[in-house]
Coordinates of C-alpha atoms in Angstrom, one line a residue:
M1 CA -10.7 -17.0 -42.6
S2 CA -9.3 -18.4 -39.3
N3 CA -11.6 -19.7 -36.6
P4 CA -11.7 -17.7 -33.3
T5 CA -9.8 -19.2 -30.4
P6 CA -12.4 -21.1 -28.3
A7 CA -13.0 -19.9 -24.8
P8 CA -11.2 -22.2 -22.3
I9 CA -12.5 -23.5 -19.0
I10 CA -10.5 -21.5 -16.5
A11 CA -9.8 -22.5 -12.9
F12 CA -8.3 -20.2 -10.3
I13 CA -6.3 -21.5 -7.4
G14 CA -7.0 -18.7 -4.9
F15 CA -10.0 -16.5 -5.4
G16 CA -8.9 -13.1 -4.0
E17 CA -8.7 -9.6 -5.5
A18 CA -6.9 -10.4 -8.7
A19 CA -9.0 -13.5 -9.6
Q20 CA -12.2 -11.7 -8.9
A21 CA -11.1 -8.6 -10.9
F22 CA -10.2 -10.7 -13.9
T23 CA -13.4 -12.7 -13.7
R24 CA -15.5 -9.5 -13.5
G25 CA -13.8 -8.1 -16.5
W26 CA -14.3 -11.3 -18.6
R27 CA -18.0 -11.3 -17.6
S28 CA -18.4 -7.9 -19.2
R29 CA -17.3 -9.4 -22.5
G30 CA -19.5 -12.4 -22.6
P31 CA -19.8 -16.0 -21.2
V32 CA -16.8 -17.8 -19.9
T33 CA -16.7 -20.9 -17.7
V34 CA -14.7 -20.2 -14.5
L35 CA -14.0 -22.5 -11.6
A36 CA -12.2 -21.7 -8.3
Y37 CA -10.7 -23.4 -5.3
D38 CA -9.6 -21.3 -2.3
I39 CA -8.1 -22.6 0.9
L40 CA -10.8 -20.6 2.7
F41 CA -13.3 -23.1 1.4
D42 CA -11.9 -25.4 4.1
D43 CA -12.2 -22.8 6.9
P44 CA -15.6 -23.0 8.6
A45 CA -15.3 -19.4 9.7
H46 CA -14.8 -18.1 6.1
A47 CA -16.0 -20.8 3.7
E48 CA -19.5 -19.4 3.2
A49 CA -18.4 -15.9 2.6
K50 CA -15.8 -17.0 0.1
R51 CA -18.2 -19.3 -1.7
A52 CA -20.7 -16.3 -1.8
E53 CA -18.0 -14.3 -3.6
C54 CA -17.8 -17.1 -6.2
R55 CA -21.5 -17.2 -6.7
A56 CA -21.7 -13.4 -7.1
L57 CA -19.5 -13.8 -10.2
D58 CA -21.1 -17.0 -11.5
V59 CA -18.0 -18.9 -10.6
E60 CA -18.2 -22.6 -9.6
P61 CA -16.5 -23.4 -6.4
V62 CA -14.8 -26.8 -6.4
A63 CA -13.8 -29.0 -3.5
G64 CA -10.0 -29.1 -4.2
A65 CA -7.2 -27.8 -6.3
A66 CA -6.6 -31.1 -8.1
E67 CA -10.3 -31.2 -9.0
A68 CA -10.1 -27.7 -10.4
A69 CA -7.1 -28.6 -12.6
A70 CA -8.8 -31.8 -13.8
K71 CA -11.8 -29.9 -15.0
A72 CA -9.9 -27.0 -16.6
D73 CA -8.1 -26.1 -19.7
M74 CA -6.1 -23.3 -18.0
V75 CA -5.3 -23.0 -14.3
I76 CA -4.3 -19.6 -12.9
S77 CA -2.4 -19.6 -9.6
A78 CA -3.4 -16.5 -7.6
V79 CA -2.2 -17.2 -4.1
T80 CA 0.2 -15.5 -1.7
A81 CA 3.9 -15.5 -2.5
D82 CA 4.7 -18.0 0.2
Q83 CA 2.2 -20.5 -1.2
V84 CA 3.5 -20.7 -4.8
L85 CA 5.0 -24.1 -4.5
T86 CA 2.2 -25.5 -2.2
A87 CA -0.3 -24.4 -4.8
A88 CA 1.6 -26.1 -7.6
D89 CA 1.9 -29.3 -5.6
S90 CA -1.8 -29.3 -4.8
V91 CA -2.9 -29.4 -8.4
L92 CA -0.5 -32.1 -9.6
P93 CA -2.9 -35.0 -9.2
G94 CA -5.3 -33.2 -11.6
V95 CA -2.8 -32.2 -14.3
H96 CA -3.6 -33.6 -17.7
P97 CA -1.9 -33.2 -21.2
G98 CA -2.5 -29.8 -22.7
L99 CA -3.3 -28.1 -19.4
L100 CA -1.9 -24.5 -19.2
W101 CA -0.5 -23.3 -15.8
L102 CA -0.3 -19.5 -15.4
D103 CA 1.4 -18.3 -12.3
I104 CA 0.4 -14.7 -11.6
N105 CA 1.9 -14.5 -8.1
S106 CA 4.3 -11.8 -7.0
A107 CA 7.0 -14.3 -6.2
A108 CA 10.8 -14.6 -6.8
P109 CA 11.6 -15.8 -10.3
F110 CA 13.5 -18.9 -9.1
R111 CA 10.5 -19.9 -6.9
K112 CA 8.2 -19.6 -9.9
A113 CA 10.7 -21.6 -12.0
D114 CA 10.6 -24.3 -9.4
A115 CA 6.8 -24.5 -9.5
A116 CA 6.9 -24.5 -13.3
D117 CA 9.3 -27.4 -13.3
R118 CA 7.0 -29.4 -11.1
M119 CA 4.1 -28.7 -13.4
A120 CA 6.0 -29.4 -16.6
A121 CA 7.2 -32.7 -15.3
H122 CA 3.5 -33.7 -15.2
G123 CA 2.8 -32.5 -18.7
A124 CA 1.5 -29.0 -18.1
G125 CA 2.5 -26.0 -20.2
T126 CA 3.7 -23.2 -18.0
V127 CA 3.5 -19.4 -18.2
D128 CA 5.1 -16.9 -15.8
V129 CA 2.8 -13.9 -15.5
A130 CA 3.7 -10.6 -13.9
V131 CA 0.8 -8.3 -13.1
M132 CA 2.3 -4.8 -13.6
A133 CA -0.4 -2.5 -12.1
P134 CA -3.2 -2.6 -9.6
V135 CA -6.1 -4.7 -10.9
H136 CA -8.6 -1.9 -10.2
P137 CA -9.9 -0.2 -12.2
R138 CA -8.7 -2.0 -15.3
L139 CA -9.8 -5.5 -14.2
H140 CA -8.9 -8.0 -17.0
Q141 CA -7.1 -5.3 -19.0
T142 CA -4.5 -4.7 -16.3
P143 CA -1.1 -4.8 -18.0
L144 CA 0.7 -8.1 -17.8
L145 CA 4.1 -9.4 -18.8
I146 CA 4.2 -13.1 -19.8
S147 CA 7.1 -15.5 -20.3
G148 CA 7.8 -19.2 -20.3
P149 CA 7.7 -22.2 -22.5
A150 CA 3.9 -22.0 -23.1
A151 CA 3.6 -18.2 -23.2
A152 CA 3.2 -18.2 -27.0
K153 CA 0.5 -20.9 -26.7
A154 CA -1.3 -18.9 -24.0
A155 CA -1.1 -15.6 -26.0
P156 CA -4.1 -16.2 -28.3
I157 CA -6.2 -17.3 -25.4
L158 CA -5.4 -14.2 -23.4
T159 CA -6.1 -12.1 -26.5
A160 CA -9.5 -13.8 -26.9
L161 CA -10.3 -12.9 -23.2
G162 CA -9.5 -9.3 -23.9
M163 CA -6.4 -9.2 -21.7
T164 CA -3.5 -6.7 -22.2
F165 CA -0.1 -8.3 -22.2
E166 CA 3.4 -8.3 -23.6
L167 CA 5.2 -11.6 -24.4
V168 CA 8.7 -11.2 -23.0
S169 CA 10.4 -14.5 -23.7
E170 CA 10.1 -18.3 -23.6
R171 CA 11.9 -18.5 -20.3
T172 CA 10.1 -18.9 -16.9
G173 CA 11.1 -16.1 -14.6
D174 CA 11.9 -13.4 -17.1
A175 CA 8.5 -11.7 -16.7
S176 CA 8.7 -11.9 -12.9
T177 CA 12.3 -10.6 -12.8
I178 CA 11.2 -7.4 -14.5
K179 CA 8.4 -6.9 -12.0
M180 CA 10.6 -7.7 -9.0
I181 CA 13.3 -5.2 -10.0
R182 CA 10.7 -2.5 -10.9
S183 CA 9.1 -3.0 -7.4
I184 CA 12.3 -1.8 -5.7
A185 CA 11.5 1.7 -7.1
I186 CA 7.7 1.6 -7.0
K187 CA 7.1 0.1 -3.5
G188 CA 10.2 1.7 -2.1
F189 CA 9.0 5.1 -3.2
E190 CA 5.6 4.4 -1.6
S191 CA 7.3 3.7 1.8
V192 CA 9.6 6.8 1.5
T193 CA 6.5 8.9 0.7
M194 CA 4.6 7.6 3.6
E195 CA 7.4 8.0 6.1
C196 CA 8.0 11.6 4.8
V197 CA 4.4 12.7 5.0
T198 CA 3.7 11.1 8.4
A199 CA 6.8 12.7 9.9
A200 CA 5.8 16.1 8.4
V201 CA 2.3 15.8 9.9
K202 CA 3.7 14.8 13.3
L203 CA 6.0 17.9 13.3
G204 CA 3.3 20.2 11.9
I205 CA 5.3 21.1 8.8
E206 CA 3.4 19.2 6.1
D207 CA 2.3 22.5 4.3
R208 CA 6.0 23.2 3.8
I209 CA 7.3 19.7 3.1
I210 CA 4.7 18.6 0.5
P211 CA 5.1 21.6 -1.8
S212 CA 8.9 21.5 -1.3
V213 CA 9.1 17.9 -2.4
A214 CA 6.7 18.6 -5.3
S215 CA 9.0 21.4 -6.6
S216 CA 11.9 18.9 -6.6
L217 CA 9.8 16.4 -8.5
S218 CA 9.0 18.9 -11.2
N219 CA 6.7 16.7 -13.3
I220 CA 4.8 15.1 -10.4
D221 CA 2.0 16.4 -8.3
F222 CA 3.4 15.1 -5.0
A223 CA 0.3 16.0 -3.0
D224 CA -1.9 13.8 -5.2
L225 CA 0.8 11.1 -5.4
A226 CA 1.0 11.0 -1.6
D227 CA -2.8 10.7 -1.3
H228 CA -2.7 7.7 -3.7
V229 CA 0.4 5.8 -2.5
M230 CA -0.4 6.1 1.2
E231 CA -3.9 4.7 0.6
R232 CA -2.4 1.8 -1.3
V233 CA 0.1 1.0 1.5
V234 CA -2.6 1.0 4.1
V235 CA -4.9 -1.1 2.1
H236 CA -2.4 -3.6 0.6
G237 CA 0.6 -3.3 3.0
K238 CA 0.6 -6.9 4.0
R239 CA 0.5 -8.3 0.5
R240 CA 3.1 -5.7 -0.7
A241 CA 5.4 -6.6 2.2
A242 CA 5.2 -10.2 1.1
E243 CA 6.1 -9.1 -2.5
M244 CA 9.0 -7.1 -1.3
R245 CA 10.4 -10.1 0.7
E246 CA 10.3 -11.9 -2.6
V247 CA 12.1 -9.0 -4.2
A248 CA 14.8 -9.3 -1.5
A249 CA 15.1 -13.0 -2.1
T250 CA 15.5 -12.3 -5.9
L251 CA 18.4 -9.9 -5.2
D252 CA 20.0 -12.2 -2.7
H253 CA 19.8 -15.0 -5.3
A254 CA 21.5 -12.7 -7.8
G255 CA 24.2 -11.8 -5.3
V256 CA 23.4 -8.0 -5.1
S257 CA 22.3 -5.8 -2.2
S258 CA 18.8 -6.4 -0.9
L259 CA 18.9 -3.7 1.8
L260 CA 16.2 -1.4 0.3
P261 CA 13.6 -4.1 -0.5
T262 CA 14.2 -5.6 3.0
A263 CA 13.5 -2.2 4.6
T264 CA 10.5 -1.6 2.4
A265 CA 9.0 -5.0 3.3
A266 CA 9.6 -4.2 7.0
H267 CA 7.9 -0.8 6.6
Q268 CA 4.9 -2.0 4.7
Q269 CA 4.4 -4.9 7.1
W270 CA 4.7 -2.4 10.0
V271 CA 1.9 -0.2 8.5
S272 CA -0.3 -3.3 8.0
D273 CA 0.3 -4.4 11.6
L274 CA -0.8 -1.0 12.9
G275 CA -4.3 -1.8 11.8
V276 CA -4.8 1.6 10.1
K277 CA -7.2 0.1 7.5
E278 CA -9.4 -1.2 10.3
R279 CA -9.3 2.2 12.0
F280 CA -11.0 3.6 8.9
G281 CA -13.6 0.8 9.0
G282 CA -12.1 -0.7 5.8
E283 CA -12.8 2.5 3.8
V284 CA -9.5 4.2 3.5
P285 CA -9.6 7.7 2.1
N286 CA -7.3 9.1 -0.6
D287 CA -6.1 11.7 1.9
A288 CA -2.4 11.5 3.0
R289 CA -2.9 13.9 5.9
R290 CA -5.8 11.9 7.4
I291 CA -3.9 8.7 6.9
A292 CA -0.8 10.1 8.6
R293 CA -2.9 11.2 11.6
E294 CA -4.4 7.7 12.0
V295 CA -0.9 6.2 11.7
L296 CA 0.3 8.6 14.5
A297 CA -2.8 7.8 16.6
A298 CA -2.2 4.0 16.2
I299 CA 1.5 4.5 17.3
A300 CA 0.4 6.6 20.3
E301 CA -2.0 3.9 21.4
R302 CA 0.7 1.3 21.2
G303 CA 2.8 3.4 23.5

């Protein structure tokens, strides 16, 4: 009878939505030691609030990224796409033999490969992780794709943590490539839907447009879909715009057209910059028509 895989000490670099969701899910299964470093710890205006988020989940905040790596068996990088390399560099002084580095960021594969090379040069085992769905409501059971030289080594640990994943290959970037290309359709359709419904509401024809589109998408309830995707764009537009810029970089690197992801990034960033989420006081409804009206109101106020 084989011994169960011991629970590792896990350190997050970046303690935002994904890190907190995974931690909350692990906590529901049993004890696990989690550390975190977030750059907001160094911001006097936000440090206490971010540390309070750690304490609420029994996570130990540490003073720096290198310290987090030095104390951990597995480091999970959960930062913004433009900080992937910075995050990797910040942990290098704390890297030790046997450390696992899991990069869950929505970044271009070549960027994640660059970060992985830096980590591997210091003795870390590297894993490219693609998060394939929103982390709520499934938390630690959100579907993942993993690839990279240490993916097979990480697999039993992820299984012990109750995570849901598919091992794609032993090459860094393969998991992220799948996510990046998939996002052309998923995030692009979100932006198309939002532009369609907002224009329909503006022109007073939404009761014709929504059923008409639904009839063309015969197996999809377009009204419910619009409610869902428009809420997601308003809540997560800034982060998704960053992801789509990484998708565009991926396509540019491959030598193919990046027109659609570039436009999608611009649209989702534009929605974020309108401040629609703030107009709802942070509680955005799953209601496409209400969201469209707030978008139009924000546009009108901007003149």
